[in-house]
Amino acid sequence: MTDGSSGAEGLVTYELRGDVALIGLNRPDKRNAISDRFVQAIGAAVTRATDEAKAGVIHGHGPHFCAGLDLSEHSEKPLFEAVKGSRQWHRIFDMIERGLIPFVSALSGAVVGGGFELAASTQLRVADTSAFFALPEGQRGIFVGGGGSVRVARLIGAPRMGDMMLTGRTLGAEEMERWGGVSYVVPEGEALTRAVEIAARTATNAEFTNYAILNALPRIADMSSEDGLFTESMVASLATMTPEAKQRLRDFLEKRAAKVQAPGNG
Ligand code: 1HE
């Protein structure tokens, strides 16, 4: 099902392809720069995807994924409005990072500022070779406000994030993969197709396990080792008790389930 204008003023496209919801940033004339209405439209699409799909893909229409915060809107904001705006990004990106279904981002062209923050809230990032990454907040006189100081710092490390913000340097897809900010690099033009394939694969997992991956892993990463190990035991035991796990374990033992494949075979 395709719905070309589910977001405010068609800012976001929405398509359900099997179990995967495709959410398209649709403001290519402004390089998909994110205004307040735009981030709300992303939130509405994420909510819909969570209701209807087992996995989601976030991609950009046009050659660029996203040029970050809409700077024209930001320059006029009073202090408290800016705080509320940032907190709105946090709420919506948190629905992506720690929601009910996994999200994969398909990255090409600019993945800049808030665009990188959005990508960092997805569980997996598929970048084609046209993708480039930058955090030009230093040059703009602002700061990351879409969760980047937590999520981008976790992915690539705070020192590297500080380097990007201080120097304004731009990294290509392969360099960003080496830094840990990208999960897969694919040839130019193939990011969306590959992201949908990967999302469809995650959609075949047990739903509770996906939920635990999204919600337990980042929390455990914030805990002490002792608390993390205890929490892991609780989550692991809960997962094993779900009817889905019991069925899947029986399927394996009775030779009905697929085996793990060596690299290159699956
Ligand atoms: C924008 C924005 C934007 C483009 N806000 N309008 N982000 C940045 O600092 C990135 C700023 N953008 C760029 O550096 C370039 O636009 C790109 C490298 C992304 C693309 O370049 P190009 O040559 O393809 O496009 P363009 O001609 O620069 O832009 C086309 C139009 O989009 C133009 O408007 P027009 O009316 O002249 O056609 C641009 O002004 C407009 N545009 N990017 C508003 N970002 C939650 S805190 C997050 C903090 C941040 O995100 S900081 C990073 C902000």
XYZ file of C-alpha atoms and ligand atoms in Angstrom:
320
model
C 0.000 0.000 0.000
C 1.373 3.385 -0.966
C 0.202 6.605 0.587
C 2.068 9.455 -0.989
C 0.958 12.129 1.433
C 0.385 10.675 4.859
C 2.553 13.349 6.487
C 1.708 17.026 6.965
C 1.653 18.647 3.503
C 3.149 15.474 2.011
C 6.395 16.009 3.929
C 6.628 12.282 4.484
C 5.620 9.422 2.201
C 4.476 6.097 3.593
C 4.345 2.721 1.913
C 3.696 -0.713 3.355
C 5.658 -3.395 1.469
C 4.787 -6.732 3.058
C 5.870 -6.503 6.682
C 8.098 -3.463 6.062
C 6.936 0.166 6.255
C 8.865 2.612 4.068
C 8.982 6.158 5.445
C 10.301 8.677 2.917
C 11.564 12.147 3.849
C 9.937 14.184 1.123
C 11.273 17.718 1.043
C 13.988 17.306 -1.575
C 13.968 20.992 -2.626
C 15.269 21.803 0.884
C 17.471 18.693 0.994
C 14.989 17.152 3.459
C 15.898 19.715 6.139
C 13.750 19.002 9.205
C 11.314 21.663 10.402
C 8.999 21.292 13.403
C 6.110 20.137 11.204
C 8.432 17.748 9.433
C 9.624 16.059 12.619
C 5.966 15.713 13.705
C 5.156 14.092 10.354
C 8.052 11.669 10.872
C 6.623 10.880 14.329
C 3.163 10.173 12.878
C 4.640 7.868 10.227
C 6.725 6.031 12.823
C 3.613 5.509 14.979
C 1.719 4.163 11.968
C 4.593 1.866 11.016
C 4.762 0.552 14.563
C 1.041 -0.327 14.378
C 1.114 -1.867 10.906
C 4.551 -3.313 10.193
C 7.204 -5.575 11.704
C 10.126 -3.389 10.576
C 10.629 0.035 9.024
C 12.940 1.808 6.606
C 13.605 5.549 6.674
C 14.946 7.024 3.434
C 15.211 10.377 1.685
C 13.556 11.398 -1.588
C 16.021 13.049 -3.951
C 19.799 12.626 -3.858
C 20.224 13.608 -0.184
C 19.062 11.750 2.909
C 18.790 14.836 5.112
C 20.539 18.212 5.581
C 19.633 18.318 9.283
C 17.742 20.963 11.172
C 15.806 23.523 9.111
C 18.076 26.465 9.843
C 15.582 29.060 8.559
C 13.102 28.090 11.277
C 15.684 27.746 14.016
C 17.222 31.192 13.713
C 14.054 32.933 14.958
C 13.255 30.692 17.938
C 13.091 32.056 21.498
C 15.116 30.069 24.034
C 12.355 27.947 25.550
C 10.849 27.175 22.130
C 14.256 25.821 21.109
C 14.330 23.604 24.204
C 10.832 22.290 23.451
C 11.796 21.713 19.830
C 14.846 19.682 20.807
C 12.814 17.654 23.296
C 10.283 16.909 20.547
C 13.076 15.483 18.373
C 14.186 13.401 21.358
C 10.696 11.973 21.881
C 10.235 11.064 18.236
C 13.732 9.657 17.690
C 13.333 7.669 20.905
C 10.233 6.006 19.369
C 12.527 4.893 16.549
C 15.434 3.760 18.720
C 13.545 2.111 21.578
C 10.165 1.308 20.084
C 8.439 -1.918 19.130
C 9.943 -2.605 15.684
C 13.437 -2.214 14.212
C 14.195 0.608 11.766
C 16.851 0.675 9.063
C 17.977 3.938 7.442
C 18.883 4.089 3.739
C 21.509 6.797 3.343
C 22.715 8.669 0.288
C 24.113 12.157 -0.279
C 24.085 14.483 2.722
C 23.660 12.857 6.135
C 24.321 16.048 8.004
C 23.685 17.376 11.512
C 20.184 16.322 12.527
C 20.126 13.960 9.537
C 22.960 11.997 11.137
C 21.115 12.166 14.463
C 18.030 10.669 12.801
C 20.121 7.929 11.172
C 21.773 7.228 14.524
C 18.364 6.549 16.078
C 17.763 3.687 13.618
C 19.180 0.288 14.520
C 20.991 -0.215 11.199
C 22.418 2.260 8.665
C 22.829 1.262 5.017
C 24.849 3.878 3.129
C 25.557 3.998 -0.584
C 28.865 5.363 -1.809
C 27.375 8.838 -2.468
C 26.674 9.311 1.257
C 28.676 11.865 3.224
C 28.550 12.659 6.909
C 29.171 15.959 8.681
C 28.315 17.741 11.913
C 28.677 21.430 10.972
C 27.156 22.724 14.220
C 30.414 24.492 15.112
C 30.283 26.516 11.913
C 26.600 27.332 12.395
C 27.091 28.441 16.014
C 24.655 25.852 17.387
C 24.862 22.412 18.992
C 23.420 18.982 18.291
C 19.875 18.855 19.670
C 18.382 15.691 18.182
C 20.042 13.198 20.493
C 23.415 13.162 18.737
C 25.499 13.774 21.833
C 24.177 10.439 23.101
C 23.511 8.352 19.973
C 26.204 9.542 17.558
C 28.727 9.568 20.415
C 27.814 5.960 21.228
C 28.259 4.899 17.621
C 31.558 6.545 16.747
C 32.847 7.663 20.165
C 32.721 11.136 21.718
C 36.287 12.057 20.627
C 35.501 11.393 16.958
C 32.195 13.194 17.246
C 34.033 16.139 18.827
C 36.501 16.055 15.934
C 33.642 16.243 13.406
C 31.972 19.106 15.287
C 35.169 21.076 15.894
C 36.637 20.770 12.418
C 33.459 20.437 10.346
C 35.197 17.661 8.414
C 33.175 15.495 6.037
C 33.498 11.706 5.950
C 32.522 9.368 3.129
C 30.512 6.181 3.582
C 33.505 3.849 3.796
C 35.355 5.965 6.327
C 32.190 6.235 8.400
C 31.814 2.462 8.244
C 35.355 2.133 9.662
C 34.355 4.545 12.428
C 31.312 2.429 13.280
C 28.657 4.935 12.138
C 27.493 2.862 9.173
C 26.514 -0.803 9.220
C 26.635 -1.576 5.454
C 28.150 0.237 2.435
C 26.540 -0.539 -0.933
C 27.017 0.784 -4.503
C 25.460 4.156 -5.363
C 21.710 3.960 -5.885
C 21.278 0.690 -3.975
C 20.791 1.920 -0.407
C 16.996 1.733 -0.375
C 16.733 -1.703 -2.002
C 19.312 -3.140 0.372
C 17.761 -1.444 3.410
C 14.362 -2.945 2.569
C 15.930 -6.411 2.202
C 17.662 -6.071 5.554
C 14.532 -4.726 7.253
C 12.494 -7.630 5.819
C 15.033 -10.025 7.295
C 14.750 -8.445 10.763
C 10.957 -8.708 10.412
C 11.233 -12.522 10.421
C 12.715 -12.565 13.938
C 10.617 -13.291 17.002
C 8.879 -10.036 17.932
C 9.832 -10.264 21.606
C 13.506 -10.755 20.740
C 13.425 -7.699 18.470
C 11.763 -5.748 21.268
C 14.464 -6.841 23.710
C 17.234 -5.933 21.252
C 15.785 -2.421 20.878
C 14.961 -1.841 24.515
C 17.273 -3.971 26.652
C 20.585 -3.578 24.806
C 20.909 0.236 25.012
C 19.735 0.235 28.637
C 22.181 -2.506 29.596
C 24.929 -0.505 27.896
C 24.134 2.327 30.342
C 24.321 0.041 33.402
C 27.177 -1.204 35.526
C 28.441 -4.680 34.481
C 26.812 -6.228 37.529
C 23.399 -4.686 36.840
C 23.745 -5.392 33.126
C 24.429 -9.090 33.649
C 21.514 -9.414 36.077
C 19.148 -7.647 33.670
C 20.389 -9.815 30.806
C 19.460 -12.976 32.736
C 15.954 -11.648 33.342
C 15.389 -10.663 29.707
C 16.879 -13.925 28.406
C 14.598 -15.964 30.676
C 11.530 -13.978 29.663
C 12.355 -14.444 25.978
C 12.674 -18.211 26.396
C 9.228 -18.374 27.990
C 7.362 -16.859 25.039
C 5.285 -19.352 22.990
C 7.119 -18.111 19.895
C 10.493 -19.090 21.360
C 9.205 -22.501 22.396
C 7.892 -23.102 18.875
C 11.085 -21.889 17.188
C 13.304 -24.008 19.434
C 11.134 -27.084 18.702
C 11.341 -26.295 14.967
C 15.130 -26.322 15.148
C 15.348 -29.507 17.185
C 12.926 -31.258 14.823
C 14.954 -30.085 11.782
C 12.325 -27.707 10.414
C 14.256 -24.470 10.957
C 16.985 -22.987 8.784
C 20.557 -23.519 9.952
C 22.998 -20.679 10.486
C 24.842 -20.075 7.199
C 28.565 -19.478 6.719
C 29.356 -15.928 5.455
C 28.374 -15.376 1.833
C 25.639 -18.039 1.951
C 22.936 -16.185 3.770
C 18.346 24.254 3.835
C 19.131 23.411 4.617
C 18.951 23.436 6.026
C 19.657 23.095 2.560
N 18.035 24.286 6.541
N 17.455 25.070 4.377
N 22.653 21.674 8.344
C 23.610 22.237 7.588
O 24.365 23.078 8.016
C 23.643 21.785 6.160
C 23.287 22.934 5.243
N 23.107 22.481 3.872
C 24.161 22.278 3.025
O 25.313 22.353 3.387
C 23.813 21.948 1.594
O 22.489 22.377 1.352
C 23.896 20.440 1.256
C 25.364 19.985 1.254
C 23.091 19.567 2.214
C 23.293 20.201 -0.166
O 23.911 21.103 -1.082
P 23.184 21.424 -2.477
O 24.135 22.269 -3.278
O 22.703 20.164 -3.080
O 21.858 22.248 -2.114
P 21.703 23.796 -1.701
O 21.625 24.625 -2.937
O 22.680 24.207 -0.680
O 20.278 23.763 -0.955
C 19.054 23.691 -1.675
C 18.034 24.449 -0.870
O 17.867 23.810 0.392
C 18.495 25.869 -0.541
O 17.325 26.674 -0.468
P 16.889 27.638 -1.700
O 15.675 28.330 -1.187
O 18.085 28.536 -1.932
O 16.627 26.704 -2.853
C 19.075 25.728 0.834
O 19.043 26.942 1.571
C 18.108 24.734 1.436
N 18.699 24.028 2.571
N 19.924 22.687 3.810
C 17.324 25.073 5.714
N 19.622 22.649 6.851
C 18.297 19.132 16.192
S 19.738 20.015 16.097
C 20.511 19.560 14.618
C 21.547 20.566 14.251
C 21.836 20.512 12.788
O 21.222 19.811 12.040
S 23.110 21.516 12.272
C 23.307 21.171 10.574
C 22.410 21.997 9.712
